[in-house]
mmCIF file of C-alpha atoms in Angstrom:
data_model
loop_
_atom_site.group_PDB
_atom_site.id
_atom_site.type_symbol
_atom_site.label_atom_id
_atom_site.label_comp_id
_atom_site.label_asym_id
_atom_site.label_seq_id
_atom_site.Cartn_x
_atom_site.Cartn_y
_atom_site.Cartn_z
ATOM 1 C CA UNK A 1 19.307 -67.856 -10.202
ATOM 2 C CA UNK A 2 16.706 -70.955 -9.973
ATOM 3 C CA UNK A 3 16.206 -71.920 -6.560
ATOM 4 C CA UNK A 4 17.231 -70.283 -3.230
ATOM 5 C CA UNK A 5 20.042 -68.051 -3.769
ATOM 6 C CA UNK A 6 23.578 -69.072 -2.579
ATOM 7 C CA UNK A 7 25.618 -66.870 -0.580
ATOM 8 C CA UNK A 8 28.959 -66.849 0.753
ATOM 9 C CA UNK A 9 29.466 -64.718 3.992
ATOM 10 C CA UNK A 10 33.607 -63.529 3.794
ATOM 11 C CA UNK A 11 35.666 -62.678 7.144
ATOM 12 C CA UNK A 12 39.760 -62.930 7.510
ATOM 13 C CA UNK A 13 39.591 -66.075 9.092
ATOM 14 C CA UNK A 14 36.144 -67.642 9.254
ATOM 15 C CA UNK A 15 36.108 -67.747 12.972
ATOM 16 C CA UNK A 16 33.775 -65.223 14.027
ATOM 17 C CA UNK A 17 31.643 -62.824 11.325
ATOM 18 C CA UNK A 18 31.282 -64.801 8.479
ATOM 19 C CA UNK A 19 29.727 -67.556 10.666
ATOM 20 C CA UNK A 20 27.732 -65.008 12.206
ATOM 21 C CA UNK A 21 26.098 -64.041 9.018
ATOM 22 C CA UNK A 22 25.784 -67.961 8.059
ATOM 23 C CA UNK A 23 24.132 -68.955 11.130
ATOM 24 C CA UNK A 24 22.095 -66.235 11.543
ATOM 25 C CA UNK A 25 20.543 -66.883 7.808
ATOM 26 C CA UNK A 26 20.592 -70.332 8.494
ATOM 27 C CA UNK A 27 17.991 -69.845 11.820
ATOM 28 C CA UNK A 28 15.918 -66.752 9.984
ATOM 29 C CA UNK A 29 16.437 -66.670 6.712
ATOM 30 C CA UNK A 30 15.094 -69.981 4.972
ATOM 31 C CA UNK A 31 14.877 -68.439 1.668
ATOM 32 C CA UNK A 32 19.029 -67.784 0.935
ATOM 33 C CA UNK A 33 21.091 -71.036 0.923
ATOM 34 C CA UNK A 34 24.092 -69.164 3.236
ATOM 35 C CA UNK A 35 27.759 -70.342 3.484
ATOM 36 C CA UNK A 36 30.589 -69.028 4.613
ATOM 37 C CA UNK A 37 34.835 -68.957 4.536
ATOM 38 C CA UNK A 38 38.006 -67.231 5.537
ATOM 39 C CA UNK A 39 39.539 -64.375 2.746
ATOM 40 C CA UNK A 40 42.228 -65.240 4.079
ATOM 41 C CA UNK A 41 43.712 -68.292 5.673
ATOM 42 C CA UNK A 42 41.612 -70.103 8.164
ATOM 43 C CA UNK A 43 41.201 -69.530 11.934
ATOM 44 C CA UNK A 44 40.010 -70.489 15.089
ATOM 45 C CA UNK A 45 36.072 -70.511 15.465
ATOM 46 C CA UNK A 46 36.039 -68.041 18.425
ATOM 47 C CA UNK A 47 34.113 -69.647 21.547
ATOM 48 C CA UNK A 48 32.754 -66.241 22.155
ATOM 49 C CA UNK A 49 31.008 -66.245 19.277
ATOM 50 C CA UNK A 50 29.518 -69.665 20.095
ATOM 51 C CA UNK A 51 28.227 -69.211 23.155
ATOM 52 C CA UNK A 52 26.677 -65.546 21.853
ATOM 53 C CA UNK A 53 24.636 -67.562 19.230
ATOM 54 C CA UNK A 54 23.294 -70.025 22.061
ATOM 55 C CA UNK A 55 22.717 -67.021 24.044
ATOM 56 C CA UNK A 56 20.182 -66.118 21.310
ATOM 57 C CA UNK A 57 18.364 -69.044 20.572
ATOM 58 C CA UNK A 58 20.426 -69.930 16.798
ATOM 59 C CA UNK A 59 21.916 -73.076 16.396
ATOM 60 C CA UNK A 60 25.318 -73.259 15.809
ATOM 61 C CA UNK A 61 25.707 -76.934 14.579
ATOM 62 C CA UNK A 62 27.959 -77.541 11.945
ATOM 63 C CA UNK A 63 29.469 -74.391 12.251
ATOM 64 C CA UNK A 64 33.325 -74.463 10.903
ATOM 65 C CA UNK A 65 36.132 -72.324 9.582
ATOM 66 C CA UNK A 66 37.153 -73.293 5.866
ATOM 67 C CA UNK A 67 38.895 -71.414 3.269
ATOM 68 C CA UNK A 68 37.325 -69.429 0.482
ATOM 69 C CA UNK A 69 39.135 -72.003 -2.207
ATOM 70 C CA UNK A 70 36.809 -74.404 -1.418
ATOM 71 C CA UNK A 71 34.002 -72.956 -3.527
ATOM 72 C CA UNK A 72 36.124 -73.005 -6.468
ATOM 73 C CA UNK A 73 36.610 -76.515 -6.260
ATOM 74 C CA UNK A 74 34.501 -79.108 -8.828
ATOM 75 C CA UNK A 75 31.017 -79.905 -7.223
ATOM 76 C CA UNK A 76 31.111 -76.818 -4.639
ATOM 77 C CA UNK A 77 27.666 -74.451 -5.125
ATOM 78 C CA UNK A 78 27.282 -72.233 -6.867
ATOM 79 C CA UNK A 79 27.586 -68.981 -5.753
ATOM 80 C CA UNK A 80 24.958 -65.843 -6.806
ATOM 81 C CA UNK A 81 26.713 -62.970 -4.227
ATOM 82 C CA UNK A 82 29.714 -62.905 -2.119
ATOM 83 C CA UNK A 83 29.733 -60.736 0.573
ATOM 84 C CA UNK A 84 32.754 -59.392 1.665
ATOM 85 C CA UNK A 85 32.149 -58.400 5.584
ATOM 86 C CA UNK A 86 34.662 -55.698 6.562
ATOM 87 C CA UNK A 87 37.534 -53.292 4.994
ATOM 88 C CA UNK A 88 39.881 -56.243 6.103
ATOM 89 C CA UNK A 89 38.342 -58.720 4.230
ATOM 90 C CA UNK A 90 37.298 -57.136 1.057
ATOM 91 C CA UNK A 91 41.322 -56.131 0.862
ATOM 92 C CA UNK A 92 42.481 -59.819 2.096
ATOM 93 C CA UNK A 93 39.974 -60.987 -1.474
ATOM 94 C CA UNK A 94 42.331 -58.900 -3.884
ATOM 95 C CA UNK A 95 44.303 -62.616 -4.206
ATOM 96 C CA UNK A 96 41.105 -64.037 -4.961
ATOM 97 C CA UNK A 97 40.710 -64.439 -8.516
ATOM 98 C CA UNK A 98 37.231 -65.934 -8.722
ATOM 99 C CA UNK A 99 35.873 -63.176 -7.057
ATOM 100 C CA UNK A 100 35.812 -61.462 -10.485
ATOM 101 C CA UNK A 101 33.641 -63.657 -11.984
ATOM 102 C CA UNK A 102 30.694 -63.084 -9.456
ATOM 103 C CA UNK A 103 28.005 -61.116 -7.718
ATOM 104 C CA UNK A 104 29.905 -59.575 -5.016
ATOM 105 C CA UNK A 105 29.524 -56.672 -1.583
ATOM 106 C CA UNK A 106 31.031 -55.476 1.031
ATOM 107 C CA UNK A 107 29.332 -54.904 4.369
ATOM 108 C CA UNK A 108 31.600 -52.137 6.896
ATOM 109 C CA UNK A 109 30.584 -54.432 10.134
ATOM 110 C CA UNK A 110 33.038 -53.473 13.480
ATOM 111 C CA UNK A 111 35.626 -56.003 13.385
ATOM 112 C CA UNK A 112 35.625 -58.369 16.374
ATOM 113 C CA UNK A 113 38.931 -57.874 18.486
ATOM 114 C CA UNK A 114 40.045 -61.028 19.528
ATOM 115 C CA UNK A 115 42.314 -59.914 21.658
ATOM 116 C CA UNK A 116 39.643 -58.921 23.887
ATOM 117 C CA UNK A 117 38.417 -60.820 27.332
ATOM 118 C CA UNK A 118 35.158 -63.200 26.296
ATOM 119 C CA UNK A 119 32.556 -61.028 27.745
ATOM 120 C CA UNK A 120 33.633 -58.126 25.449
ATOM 121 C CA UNK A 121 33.840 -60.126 22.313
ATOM 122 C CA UNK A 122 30.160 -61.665 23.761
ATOM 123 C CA UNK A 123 28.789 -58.373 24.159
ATOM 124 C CA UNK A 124 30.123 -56.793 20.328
ATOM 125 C CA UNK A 125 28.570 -60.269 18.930
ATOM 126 C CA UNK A 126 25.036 -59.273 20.662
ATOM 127 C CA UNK A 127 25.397 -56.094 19.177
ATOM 128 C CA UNK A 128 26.072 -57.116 15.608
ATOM 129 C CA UNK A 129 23.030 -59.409 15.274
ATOM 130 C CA UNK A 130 20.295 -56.877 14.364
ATOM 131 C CA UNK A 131 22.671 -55.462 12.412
ATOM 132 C CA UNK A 132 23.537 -58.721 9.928
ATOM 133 C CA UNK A 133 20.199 -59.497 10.436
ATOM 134 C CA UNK A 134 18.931 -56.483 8.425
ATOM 135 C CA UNK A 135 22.134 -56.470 6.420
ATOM 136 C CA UNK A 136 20.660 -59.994 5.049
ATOM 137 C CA UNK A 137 17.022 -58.978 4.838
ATOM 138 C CA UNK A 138 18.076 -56.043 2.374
ATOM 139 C CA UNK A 139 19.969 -58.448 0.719
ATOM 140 C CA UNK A 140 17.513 -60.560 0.066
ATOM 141 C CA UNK A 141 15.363 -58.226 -0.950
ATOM 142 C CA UNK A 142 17.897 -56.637 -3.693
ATOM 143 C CA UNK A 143 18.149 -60.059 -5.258
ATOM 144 C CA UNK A 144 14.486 -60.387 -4.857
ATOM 145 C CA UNK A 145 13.546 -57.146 -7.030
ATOM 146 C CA UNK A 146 16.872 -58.768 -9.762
ATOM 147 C CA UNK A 147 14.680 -61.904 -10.003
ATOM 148 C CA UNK A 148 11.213 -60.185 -10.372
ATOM 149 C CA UNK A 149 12.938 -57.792 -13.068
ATOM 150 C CA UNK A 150 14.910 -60.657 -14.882
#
């Protein structure tokens, strides 16, 4: 594992958690080279989730649903850990063969209900920040004591 690690952040649809975790390791965690994708097929990027990022001060450029496939693909990074970020999504990756082949985690994060009015959504996005943010700190410390013991 040379170099910053790569991870890919998972979520059903890549609209809402998985970019959560990517853009929140993007702004504070400059050691991890973050990604992220839909288990599943890909959705919407919910506004909601947008506008809570602004809200606290991390950039949300770039941002974009894609689908997990496109790590496979020839040229795409390679990746040390998956993290699979809910029940949903870890069951959703069963169809993912790759998955086999790597690093990977699941993280039991509340599931955003999109059904829910903007300000709800807005408020459960607030609430999950501290929480990915120390879900990726411990990460990166667990592949920090793997590298100092490899």
């Amino acid at each position: 594992m040379p170099g910053r690690p790569t991870v890919l952040f998972l979520c059903p649809d890549n609209g809402a958690l998985s970019l959560l975790a990517e853009a929140v390791a993007l702004h504070r965690h400059p050691g991890l080279r973050p990604f992220s994708a839909a288990a599943s097929a890909p959705g919407a990027v919910d506004p909601a989730l947008i506008e809570s990022l602004g809200e606290a001060g991390i950039p949300a450029d770039g941002l974009s649903a894609k689908p997990a496939g496109v790590f496979v693909l020839s040229g795409a990074p390679r990746l040390d850990v998956v993290v699979a970020l809910g029940e949903a999504t870890r069951k959703a990756l069963r169809h993912q063969p790759f998955l086999g082949l790597l690093r990977f985690e699941t993280w039991r994060l509340a599931e955003v209900v999109r059904s829910l009015p903007a300000p709800a959504r807005r408020s459960v996005y607030a609430r999950l920040l501290p929480e990915i943010g120390a879900a990726i700190r411990r990460l990166e410390d667990r592949i920090a004591m793997r590298r100092a013991a490899a």
